[in-house]
mmCIF file of C-alpha atoms in Angstrom:
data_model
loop_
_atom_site.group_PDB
_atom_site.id
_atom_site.type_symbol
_atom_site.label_atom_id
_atom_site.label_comp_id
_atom_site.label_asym_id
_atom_site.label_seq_id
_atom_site.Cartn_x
_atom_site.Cartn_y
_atom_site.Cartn_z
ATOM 1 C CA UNK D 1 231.373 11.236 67.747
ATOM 2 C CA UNK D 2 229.486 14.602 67.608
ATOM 3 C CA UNK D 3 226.198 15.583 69.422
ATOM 4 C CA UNK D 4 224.055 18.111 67.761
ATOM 5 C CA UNK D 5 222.642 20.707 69.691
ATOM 6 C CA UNK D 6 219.843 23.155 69.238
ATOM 7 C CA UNK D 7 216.729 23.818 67.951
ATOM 8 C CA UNK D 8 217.109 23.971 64.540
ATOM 9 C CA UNK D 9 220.599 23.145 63.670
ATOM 10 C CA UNK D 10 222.517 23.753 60.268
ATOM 11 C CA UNK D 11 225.999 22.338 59.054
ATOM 12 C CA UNK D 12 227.671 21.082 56.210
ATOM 13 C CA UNK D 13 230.630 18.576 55.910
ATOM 14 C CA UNK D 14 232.493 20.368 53.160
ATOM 15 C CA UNK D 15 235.500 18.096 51.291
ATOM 16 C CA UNK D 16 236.855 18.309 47.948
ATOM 17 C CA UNK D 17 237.076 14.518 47.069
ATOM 18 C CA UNK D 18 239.689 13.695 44.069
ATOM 19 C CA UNK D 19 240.148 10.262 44.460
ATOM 20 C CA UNK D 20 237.989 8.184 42.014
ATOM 21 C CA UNK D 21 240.082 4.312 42.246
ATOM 22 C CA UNK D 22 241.194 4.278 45.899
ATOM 23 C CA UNK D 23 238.846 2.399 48.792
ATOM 24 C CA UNK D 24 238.592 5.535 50.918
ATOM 25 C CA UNK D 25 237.291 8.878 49.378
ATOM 26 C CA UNK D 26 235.945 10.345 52.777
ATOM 27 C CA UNK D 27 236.286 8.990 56.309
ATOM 28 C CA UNK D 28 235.441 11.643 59.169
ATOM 29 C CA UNK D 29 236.222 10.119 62.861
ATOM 30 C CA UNK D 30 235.299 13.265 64.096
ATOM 31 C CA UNK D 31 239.145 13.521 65.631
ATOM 32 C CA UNK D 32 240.373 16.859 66.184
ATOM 33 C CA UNK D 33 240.222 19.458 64.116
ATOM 34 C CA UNK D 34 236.558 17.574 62.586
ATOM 35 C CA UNK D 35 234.884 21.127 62.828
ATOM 36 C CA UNK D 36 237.669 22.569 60.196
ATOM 37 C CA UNK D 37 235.943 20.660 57.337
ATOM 38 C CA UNK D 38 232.244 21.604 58.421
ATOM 39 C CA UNK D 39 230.626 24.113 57.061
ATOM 40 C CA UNK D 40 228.107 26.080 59.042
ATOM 41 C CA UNK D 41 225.284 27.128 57.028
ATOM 42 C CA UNK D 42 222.859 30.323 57.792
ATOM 43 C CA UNK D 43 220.057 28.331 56.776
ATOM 44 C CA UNK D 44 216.932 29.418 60.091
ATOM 45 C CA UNK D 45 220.387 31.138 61.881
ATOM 46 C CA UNK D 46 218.274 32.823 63.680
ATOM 47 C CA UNK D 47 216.303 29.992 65.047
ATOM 48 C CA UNK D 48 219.463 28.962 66.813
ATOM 49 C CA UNK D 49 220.174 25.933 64.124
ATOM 50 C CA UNK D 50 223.703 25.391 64.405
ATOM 51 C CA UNK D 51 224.827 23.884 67.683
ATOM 52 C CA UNK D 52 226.785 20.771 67.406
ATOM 53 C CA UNK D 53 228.790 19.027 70.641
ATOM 54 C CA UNK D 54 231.612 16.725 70.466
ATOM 55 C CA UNK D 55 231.249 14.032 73.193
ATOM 56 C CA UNK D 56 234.052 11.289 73.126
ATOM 57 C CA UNK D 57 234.795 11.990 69.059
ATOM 58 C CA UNK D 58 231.319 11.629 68.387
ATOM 59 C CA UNK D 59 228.811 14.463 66.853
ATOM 60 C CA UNK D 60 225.405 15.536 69.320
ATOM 61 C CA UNK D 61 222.129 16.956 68.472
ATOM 62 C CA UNK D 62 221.405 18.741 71.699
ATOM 63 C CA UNK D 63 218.489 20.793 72.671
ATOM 64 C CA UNK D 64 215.242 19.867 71.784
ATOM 65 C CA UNK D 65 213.301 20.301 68.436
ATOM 66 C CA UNK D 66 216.134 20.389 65.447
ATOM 67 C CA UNK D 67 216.847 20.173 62.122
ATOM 68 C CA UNK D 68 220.212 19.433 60.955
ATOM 69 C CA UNK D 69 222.039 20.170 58.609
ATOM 70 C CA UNK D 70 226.204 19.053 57.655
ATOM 71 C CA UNK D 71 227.865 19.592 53.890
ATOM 72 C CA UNK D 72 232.938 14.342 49.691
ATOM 73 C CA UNK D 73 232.995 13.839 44.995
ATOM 74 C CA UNK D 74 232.563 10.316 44.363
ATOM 75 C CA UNK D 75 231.248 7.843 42.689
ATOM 76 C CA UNK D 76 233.148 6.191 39.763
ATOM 77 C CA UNK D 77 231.700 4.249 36.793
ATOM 78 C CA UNK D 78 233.534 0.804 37.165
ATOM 79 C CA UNK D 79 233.215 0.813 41.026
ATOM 80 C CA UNK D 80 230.982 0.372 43.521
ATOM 81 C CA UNK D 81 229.776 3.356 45.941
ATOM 82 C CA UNK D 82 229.475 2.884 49.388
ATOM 83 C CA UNK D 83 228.221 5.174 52.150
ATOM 84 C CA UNK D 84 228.318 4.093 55.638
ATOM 85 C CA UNK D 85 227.626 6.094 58.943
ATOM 86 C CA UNK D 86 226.862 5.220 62.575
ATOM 87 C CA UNK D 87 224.239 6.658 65.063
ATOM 88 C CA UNK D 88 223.022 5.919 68.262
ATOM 89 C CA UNK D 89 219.856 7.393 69.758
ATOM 90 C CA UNK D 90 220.679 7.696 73.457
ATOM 91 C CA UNK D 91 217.829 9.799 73.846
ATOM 92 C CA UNK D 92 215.669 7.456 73.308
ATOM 93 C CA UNK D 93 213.859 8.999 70.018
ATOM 94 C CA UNK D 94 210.354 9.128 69.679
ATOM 95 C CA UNK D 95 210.051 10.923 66.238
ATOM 96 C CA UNK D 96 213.148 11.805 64.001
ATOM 97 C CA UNK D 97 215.218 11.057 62.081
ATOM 98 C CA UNK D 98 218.851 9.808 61.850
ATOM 99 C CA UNK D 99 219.480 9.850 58.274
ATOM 100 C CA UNK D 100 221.934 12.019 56.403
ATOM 101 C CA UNK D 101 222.184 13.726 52.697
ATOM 102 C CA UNK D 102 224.522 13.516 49.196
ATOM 103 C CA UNK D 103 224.090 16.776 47.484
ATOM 104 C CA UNK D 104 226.153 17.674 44.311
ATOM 105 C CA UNK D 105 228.658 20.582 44.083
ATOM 106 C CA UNK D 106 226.238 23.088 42.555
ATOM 107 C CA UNK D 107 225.033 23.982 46.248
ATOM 108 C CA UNK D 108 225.657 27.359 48.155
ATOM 109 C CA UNK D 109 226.808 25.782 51.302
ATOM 110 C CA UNK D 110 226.123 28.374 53.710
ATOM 111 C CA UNK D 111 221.866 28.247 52.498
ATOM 112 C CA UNK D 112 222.003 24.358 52.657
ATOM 113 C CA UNK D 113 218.672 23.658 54.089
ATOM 114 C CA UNK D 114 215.686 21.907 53.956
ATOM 115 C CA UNK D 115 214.524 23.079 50.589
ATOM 116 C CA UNK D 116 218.208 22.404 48.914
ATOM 117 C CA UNK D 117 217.694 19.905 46.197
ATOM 118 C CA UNK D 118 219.967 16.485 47.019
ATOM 119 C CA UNK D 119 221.734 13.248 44.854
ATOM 120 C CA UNK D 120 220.758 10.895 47.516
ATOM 121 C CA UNK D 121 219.282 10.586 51.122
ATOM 122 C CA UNK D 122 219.652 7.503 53.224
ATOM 123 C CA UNK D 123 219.163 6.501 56.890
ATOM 124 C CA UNK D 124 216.927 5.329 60.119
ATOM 125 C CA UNK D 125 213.476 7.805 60.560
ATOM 126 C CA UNK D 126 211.367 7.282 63.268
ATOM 127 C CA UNK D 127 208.022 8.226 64.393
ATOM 128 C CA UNK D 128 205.705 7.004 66.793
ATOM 129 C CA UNK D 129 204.706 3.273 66.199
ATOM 130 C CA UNK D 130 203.905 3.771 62.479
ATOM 131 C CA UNK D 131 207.232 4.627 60.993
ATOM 132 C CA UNK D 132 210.358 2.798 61.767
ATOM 133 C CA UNK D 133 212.165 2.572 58.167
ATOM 134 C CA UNK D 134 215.380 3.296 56.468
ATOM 135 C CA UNK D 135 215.300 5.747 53.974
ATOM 136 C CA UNK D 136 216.754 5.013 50.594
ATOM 137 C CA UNK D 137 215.787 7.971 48.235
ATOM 138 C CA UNK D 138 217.147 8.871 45.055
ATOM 139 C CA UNK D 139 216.829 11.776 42.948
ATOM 140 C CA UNK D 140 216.553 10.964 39.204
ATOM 141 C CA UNK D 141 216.066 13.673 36.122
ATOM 142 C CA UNK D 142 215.061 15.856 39.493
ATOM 143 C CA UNK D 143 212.701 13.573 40.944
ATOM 144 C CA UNK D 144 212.964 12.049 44.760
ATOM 145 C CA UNK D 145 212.334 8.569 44.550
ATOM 146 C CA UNK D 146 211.760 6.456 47.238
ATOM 147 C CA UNK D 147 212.462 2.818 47.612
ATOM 148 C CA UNK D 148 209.324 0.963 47.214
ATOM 149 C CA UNK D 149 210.455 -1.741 49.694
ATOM 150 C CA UNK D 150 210.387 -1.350 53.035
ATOM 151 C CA UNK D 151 213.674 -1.520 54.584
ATOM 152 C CA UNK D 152 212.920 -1.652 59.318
ATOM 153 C CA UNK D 153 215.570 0.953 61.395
ATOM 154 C CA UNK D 154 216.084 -0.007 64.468
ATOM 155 C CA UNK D 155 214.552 1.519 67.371
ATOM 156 C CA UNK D 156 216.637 1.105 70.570
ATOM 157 C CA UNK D 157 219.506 3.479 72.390
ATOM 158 C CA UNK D 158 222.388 1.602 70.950
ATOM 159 C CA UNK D 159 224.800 2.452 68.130
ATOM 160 C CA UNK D 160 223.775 0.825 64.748
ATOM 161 C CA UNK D 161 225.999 1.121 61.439
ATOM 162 C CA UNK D 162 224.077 1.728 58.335
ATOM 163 C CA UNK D 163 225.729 0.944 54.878
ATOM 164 C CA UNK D 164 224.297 1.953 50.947
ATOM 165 C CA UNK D 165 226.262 0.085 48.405
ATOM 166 C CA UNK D 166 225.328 1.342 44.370
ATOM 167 C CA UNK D 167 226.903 -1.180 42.026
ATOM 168 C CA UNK D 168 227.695 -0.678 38.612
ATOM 169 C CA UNK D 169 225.315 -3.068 37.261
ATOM 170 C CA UNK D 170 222.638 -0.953 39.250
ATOM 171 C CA UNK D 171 222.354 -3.280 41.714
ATOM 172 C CA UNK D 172 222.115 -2.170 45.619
ATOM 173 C CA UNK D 173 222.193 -3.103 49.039
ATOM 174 C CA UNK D 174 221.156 -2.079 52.545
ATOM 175 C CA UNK D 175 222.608 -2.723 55.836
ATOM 176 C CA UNK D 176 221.930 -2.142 58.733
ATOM 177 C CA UNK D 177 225.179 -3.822 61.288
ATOM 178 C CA UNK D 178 227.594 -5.352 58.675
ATOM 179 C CA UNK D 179 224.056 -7.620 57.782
ATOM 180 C CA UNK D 180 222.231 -7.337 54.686
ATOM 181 C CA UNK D 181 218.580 -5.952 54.987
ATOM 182 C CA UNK D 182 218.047 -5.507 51.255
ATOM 183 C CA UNK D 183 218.789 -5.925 47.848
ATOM 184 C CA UNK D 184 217.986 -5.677 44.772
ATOM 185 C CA UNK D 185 217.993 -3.865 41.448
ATOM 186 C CA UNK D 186 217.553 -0.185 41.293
ATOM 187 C CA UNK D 187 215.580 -0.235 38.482
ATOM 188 C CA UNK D 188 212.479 -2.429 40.352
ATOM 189 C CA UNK D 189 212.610 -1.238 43.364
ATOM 190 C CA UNK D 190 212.325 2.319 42.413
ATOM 191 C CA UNK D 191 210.369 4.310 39.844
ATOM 192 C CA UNK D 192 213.261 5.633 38.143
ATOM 193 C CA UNK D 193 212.682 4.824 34.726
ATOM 194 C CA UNK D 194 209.318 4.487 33.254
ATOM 195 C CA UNK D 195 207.961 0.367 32.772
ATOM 196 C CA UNK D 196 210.117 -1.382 29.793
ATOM 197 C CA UNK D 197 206.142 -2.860 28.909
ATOM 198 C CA UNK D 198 202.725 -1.034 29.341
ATOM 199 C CA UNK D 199 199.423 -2.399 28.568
ATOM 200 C CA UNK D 200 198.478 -1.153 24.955
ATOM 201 C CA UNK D 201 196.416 1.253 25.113
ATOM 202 C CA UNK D 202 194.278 0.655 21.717
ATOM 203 C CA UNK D 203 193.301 -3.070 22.557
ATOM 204 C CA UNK D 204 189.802 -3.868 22.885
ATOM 205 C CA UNK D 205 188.662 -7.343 24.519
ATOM 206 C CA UNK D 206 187.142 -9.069 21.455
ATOM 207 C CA UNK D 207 183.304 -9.325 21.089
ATOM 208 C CA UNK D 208 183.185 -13.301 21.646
ATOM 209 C CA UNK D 209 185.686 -13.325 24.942
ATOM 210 C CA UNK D 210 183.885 -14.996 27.556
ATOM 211 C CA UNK D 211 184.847 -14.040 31.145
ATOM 212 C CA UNK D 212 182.046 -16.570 32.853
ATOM 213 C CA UNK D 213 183.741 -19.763 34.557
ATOM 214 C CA UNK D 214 180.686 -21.227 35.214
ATOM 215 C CA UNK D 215 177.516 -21.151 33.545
ATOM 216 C CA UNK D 216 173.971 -22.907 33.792
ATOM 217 C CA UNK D 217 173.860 -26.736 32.389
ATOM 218 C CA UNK D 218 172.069 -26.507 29.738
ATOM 219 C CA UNK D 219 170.976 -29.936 29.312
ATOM 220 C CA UNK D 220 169.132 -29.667 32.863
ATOM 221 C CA UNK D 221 165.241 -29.487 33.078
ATOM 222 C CA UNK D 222 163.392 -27.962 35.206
ATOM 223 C CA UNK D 223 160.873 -31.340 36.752
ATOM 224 C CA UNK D 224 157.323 -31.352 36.304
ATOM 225 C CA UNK D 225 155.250 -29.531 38.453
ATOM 226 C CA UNK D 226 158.025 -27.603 40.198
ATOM 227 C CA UNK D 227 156.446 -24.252 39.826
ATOM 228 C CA UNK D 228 153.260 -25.535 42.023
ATOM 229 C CA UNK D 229 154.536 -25.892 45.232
ATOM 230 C CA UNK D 230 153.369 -23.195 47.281
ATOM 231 C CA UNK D 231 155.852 -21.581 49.702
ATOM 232 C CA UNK D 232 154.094 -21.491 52.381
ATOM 233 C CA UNK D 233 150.755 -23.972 53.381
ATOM 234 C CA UNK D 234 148.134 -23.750 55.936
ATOM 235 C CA UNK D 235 149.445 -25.115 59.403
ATOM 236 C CA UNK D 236 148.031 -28.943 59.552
ATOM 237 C CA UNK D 237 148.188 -28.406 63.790
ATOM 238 C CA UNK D 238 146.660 -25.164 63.996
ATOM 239 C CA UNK D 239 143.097 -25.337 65.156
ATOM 240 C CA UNK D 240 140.087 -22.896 65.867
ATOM 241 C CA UNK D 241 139.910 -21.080 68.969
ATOM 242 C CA UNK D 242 136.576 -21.951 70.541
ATOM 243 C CA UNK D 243 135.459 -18.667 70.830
ATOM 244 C CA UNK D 244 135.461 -18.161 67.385
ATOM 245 C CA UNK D 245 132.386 -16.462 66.141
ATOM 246 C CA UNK D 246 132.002 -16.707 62.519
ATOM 247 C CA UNK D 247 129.656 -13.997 62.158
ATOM 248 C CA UNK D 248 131.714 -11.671 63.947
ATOM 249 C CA UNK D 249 135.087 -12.690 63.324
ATOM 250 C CA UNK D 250 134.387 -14.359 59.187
ATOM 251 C CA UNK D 251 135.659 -17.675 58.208
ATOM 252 C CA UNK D 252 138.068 -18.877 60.243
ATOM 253 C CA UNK D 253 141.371 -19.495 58.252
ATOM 254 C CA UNK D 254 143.941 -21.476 59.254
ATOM 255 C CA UNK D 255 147.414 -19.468 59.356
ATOM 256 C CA UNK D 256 150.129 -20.299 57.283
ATOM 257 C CA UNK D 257 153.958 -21.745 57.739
ATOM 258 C CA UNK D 258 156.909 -22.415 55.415
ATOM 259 C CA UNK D 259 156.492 -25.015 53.062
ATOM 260 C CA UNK D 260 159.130 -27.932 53.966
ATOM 261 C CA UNK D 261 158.872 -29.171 50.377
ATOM 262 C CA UNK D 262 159.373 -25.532 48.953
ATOM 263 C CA UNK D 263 163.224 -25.317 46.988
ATOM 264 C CA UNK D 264 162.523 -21.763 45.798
ATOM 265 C CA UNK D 265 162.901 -20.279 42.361
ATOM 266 C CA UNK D 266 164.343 -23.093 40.099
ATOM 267 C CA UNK D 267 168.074 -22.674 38.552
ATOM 268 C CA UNK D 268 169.815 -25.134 36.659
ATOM 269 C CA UNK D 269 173.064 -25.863 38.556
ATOM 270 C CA UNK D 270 176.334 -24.593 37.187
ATOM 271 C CA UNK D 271 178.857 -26.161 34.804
ATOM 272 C CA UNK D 272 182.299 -25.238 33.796
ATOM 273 C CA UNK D 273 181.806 -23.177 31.051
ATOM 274 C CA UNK D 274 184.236 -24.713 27.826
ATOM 275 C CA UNK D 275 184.231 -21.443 26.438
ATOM 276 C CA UNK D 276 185.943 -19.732 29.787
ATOM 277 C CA UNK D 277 189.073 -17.573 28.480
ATOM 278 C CA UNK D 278 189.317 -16.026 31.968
ATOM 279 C CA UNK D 279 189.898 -12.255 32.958
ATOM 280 C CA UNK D 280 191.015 -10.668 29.474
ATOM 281 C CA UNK D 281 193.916 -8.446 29.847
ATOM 282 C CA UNK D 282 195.181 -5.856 27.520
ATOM 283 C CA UNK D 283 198.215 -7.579 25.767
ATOM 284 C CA UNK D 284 201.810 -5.783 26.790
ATOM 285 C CA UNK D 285 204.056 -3.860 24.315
ATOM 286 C CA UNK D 286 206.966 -1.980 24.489
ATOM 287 C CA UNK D 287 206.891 1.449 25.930
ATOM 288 C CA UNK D 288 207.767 4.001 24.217
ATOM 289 C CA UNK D 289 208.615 6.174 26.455
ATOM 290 C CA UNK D 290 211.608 3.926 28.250
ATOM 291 C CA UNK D 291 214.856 4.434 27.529
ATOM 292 C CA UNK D 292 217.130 2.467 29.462
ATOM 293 C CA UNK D 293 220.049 4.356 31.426
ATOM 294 C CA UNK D 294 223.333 2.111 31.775
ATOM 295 C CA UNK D 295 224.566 4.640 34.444
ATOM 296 C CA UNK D 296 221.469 4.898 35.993
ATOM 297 C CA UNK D 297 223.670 4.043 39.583
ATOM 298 C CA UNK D 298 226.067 7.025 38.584
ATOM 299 C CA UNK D 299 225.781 10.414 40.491
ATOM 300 C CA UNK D 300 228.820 12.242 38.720
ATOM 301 C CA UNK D 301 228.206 15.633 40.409
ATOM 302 C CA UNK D 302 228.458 14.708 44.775
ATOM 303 C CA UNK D 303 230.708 16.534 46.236
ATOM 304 C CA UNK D 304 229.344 17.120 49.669
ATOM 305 C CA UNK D 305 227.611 15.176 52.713
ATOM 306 C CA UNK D 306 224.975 16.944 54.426
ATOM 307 C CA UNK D 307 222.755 16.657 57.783
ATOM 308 C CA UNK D 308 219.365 18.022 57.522
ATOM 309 C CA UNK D 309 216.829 16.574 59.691
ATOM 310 C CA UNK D 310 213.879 16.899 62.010
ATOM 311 C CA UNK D 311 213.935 15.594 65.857
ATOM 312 C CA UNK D 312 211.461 16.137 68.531
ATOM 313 C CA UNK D 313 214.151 15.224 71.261
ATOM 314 C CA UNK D 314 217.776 15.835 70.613
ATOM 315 C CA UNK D 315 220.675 13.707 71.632
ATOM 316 C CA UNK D 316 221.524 11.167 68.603
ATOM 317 C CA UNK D 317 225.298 10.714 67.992
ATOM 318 C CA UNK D 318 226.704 10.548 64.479
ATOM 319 C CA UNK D 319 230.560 8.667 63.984
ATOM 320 C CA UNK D 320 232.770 6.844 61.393
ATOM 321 C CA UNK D 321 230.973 8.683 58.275
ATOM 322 C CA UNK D 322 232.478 6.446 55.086
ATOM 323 C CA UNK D 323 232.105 7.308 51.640
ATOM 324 C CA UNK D 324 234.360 4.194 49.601
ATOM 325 C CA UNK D 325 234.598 2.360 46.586
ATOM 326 C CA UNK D 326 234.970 -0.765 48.657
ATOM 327 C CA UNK D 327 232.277 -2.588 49.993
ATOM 328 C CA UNK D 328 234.616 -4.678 52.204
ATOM 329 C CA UNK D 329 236.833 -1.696 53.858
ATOM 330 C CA UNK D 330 233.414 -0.404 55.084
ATOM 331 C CA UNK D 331 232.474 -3.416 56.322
ATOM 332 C CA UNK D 332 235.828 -4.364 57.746
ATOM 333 C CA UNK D 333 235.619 -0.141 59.746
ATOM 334 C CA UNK D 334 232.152 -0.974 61.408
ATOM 335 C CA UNK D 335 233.605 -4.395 62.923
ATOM 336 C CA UNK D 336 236.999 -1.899 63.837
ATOM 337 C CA UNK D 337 234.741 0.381 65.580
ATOM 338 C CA UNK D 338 231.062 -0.412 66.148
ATOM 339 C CA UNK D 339 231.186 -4.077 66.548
ATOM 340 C CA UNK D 340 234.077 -3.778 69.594
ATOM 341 C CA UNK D 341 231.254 -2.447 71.827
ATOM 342 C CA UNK D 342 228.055 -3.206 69.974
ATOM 343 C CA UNK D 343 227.051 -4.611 73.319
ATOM 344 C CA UNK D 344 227.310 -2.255 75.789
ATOM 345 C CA UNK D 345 226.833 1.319 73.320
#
């Protein structure tokens, strides 16, 4: 397990990955000898960004405000990819993140950064009550995509295993302890490809479409004498005041109140209307701007895993980073590790 430490801290896992068909391509434990296969990057050097602490073969952010950054090739086209990492934010975060980086092998290591384009970025982020998700974002013809479901992180000081499986069939899942928090197809649940369908553009609703579910009855008459019943009538209780001088004052008149037999403005009441076609819609037709991808899962160019991220308070713990073509070695390494003390750490 390693801490990072510092302000703003830079690093990148660097390991040449040639193994496309076993179930392990990259496992770091952070034993000894785990800083030999990290590269430091230069990226804000001299904001002090590079400070990393092993504490019981675990990786530390320490320090205060940070960003993060550490820099496996992998993915094959009849298996499954799987990344899995654990982190624990004994700190007790209040805004950051916890989430790490895929970037292919066309990167200068040592300027790996915030800016540095990436394949893939998943894990917990954290801020104040309004964001607690896990971020699932994939980069597509050079465009970040974000999942467009929300996938909760949790938020307490304990270690939690987080695990992105791509299938072949472009098919995913998310989760978060060994238990699935999503799934789904990557083509719905991001923007990656443009819609298969799109409204067409040149339809017209037709002249005669009716869009009104009700309309007035039209065999309903309005009765006789309707239209002379005054709203408002002179008050049958009111009397004149006896003081009343008529040649002063004029004609006493009676003031007026609210007619009891009044019903206001006459409508016919409302029928179903037969001819109701309801809300017209612009037929769908193919789009011809889709093109389906059948790799769409694929990322042929990772090579390296990176940590760049933003933390107000430093302290969270990274272990057991995975990258495997076997969804049930990963999950069979967070029971070896995580789930003997999920409990107590």
């Amino acid at each position: 397990m390693v801490k990072l430490n510092s302000k703003l801290i830079s690093m990148i896992l660097f390991a040449l990955v040639v193994i496309v068909s076993a179930e392990v391509i990259f496992e770091e434990r952070f034993d000894d000898g785990w800083d030999k296969q990290w590269v430091k990057s230069d990226w804000k050097k001299d904001d002090n960004m590079h400070r990393w602490k092993l504490v019981s073969k675990l990786v530390k952010t320490t320090d205060s405000t940070l960003y993060q950054p550490n820099s496996p090739s992998s993915a094959t086209r009849t298996r499954p990819f799987v990344f899995q990492f654990s982190v624990k934010h004994e700190q007790k975060l209040d805004c950051g993140g916890g989430y790490m980086k895929f970037l292919s092998g066309d990167i200068d290591q040592k300027l790996f950064g915030g800016d540095t384009p990436y394949s893939i970025m998943f894990g917990p982020d954290k801020c104040g009550d309004n964001t607690k998700i896990v971020h699932a974002i994939l980069t597509y013809n050079g465009k970040n995509h974000l999942i467009k479901k929300e996938v909760p992180c949790e938020t307490d000081q304990l270690t939690h295993v987080y695990t992105f499986i791509l299938r072949p069939d472009a098919t995913y899942s998310i989760l978060i302890d060994n238990v699935e928090k999503q799934t789904g197809s990557l083509s719905s649940d991001w923007d990656l490809l443009p819609p298969k369908k799109i409204k067409d553009p040149s339809a017209k609703k037709p002249d005669d479409w009716d869009e009104k579910k009700y309309i007035p009855d039209p065999e309903e008459t309005k009765p006789a004498g309707y239209d002379d019943i005054p709203k408002e009538i002179p008050d049958a209780d009111a009397k004149k005041p006896e003081d009343w001088d008529d040649e002063k004052n004029g004609e006493w008149i009676a003031p007026t109140i609210l007619n009891p037999e009044y019903k206001g403005v006459w409508k016919p009441k409302k029928i179903k209307n037969p001819n109701y076609k309801g809300k017209w819609k612009a037929p769908m037709i193919d789009n011809p701007e889709f093109k389906d991808d059948p790799e769409l899962y694929f990322f042929p160019k990772l090579k390296y895993v990176g940590v760049e991220l933003w933390q107000v308070k430093s302290g969270s713990l990274f272990d057991n980073v995975l990258v495997s073509d076997d969804p049930e070695y990963a999950k069979k390494l967070a029971e070896e590790t995580w789930g003997k003390h999920k409990d107590v750490c």
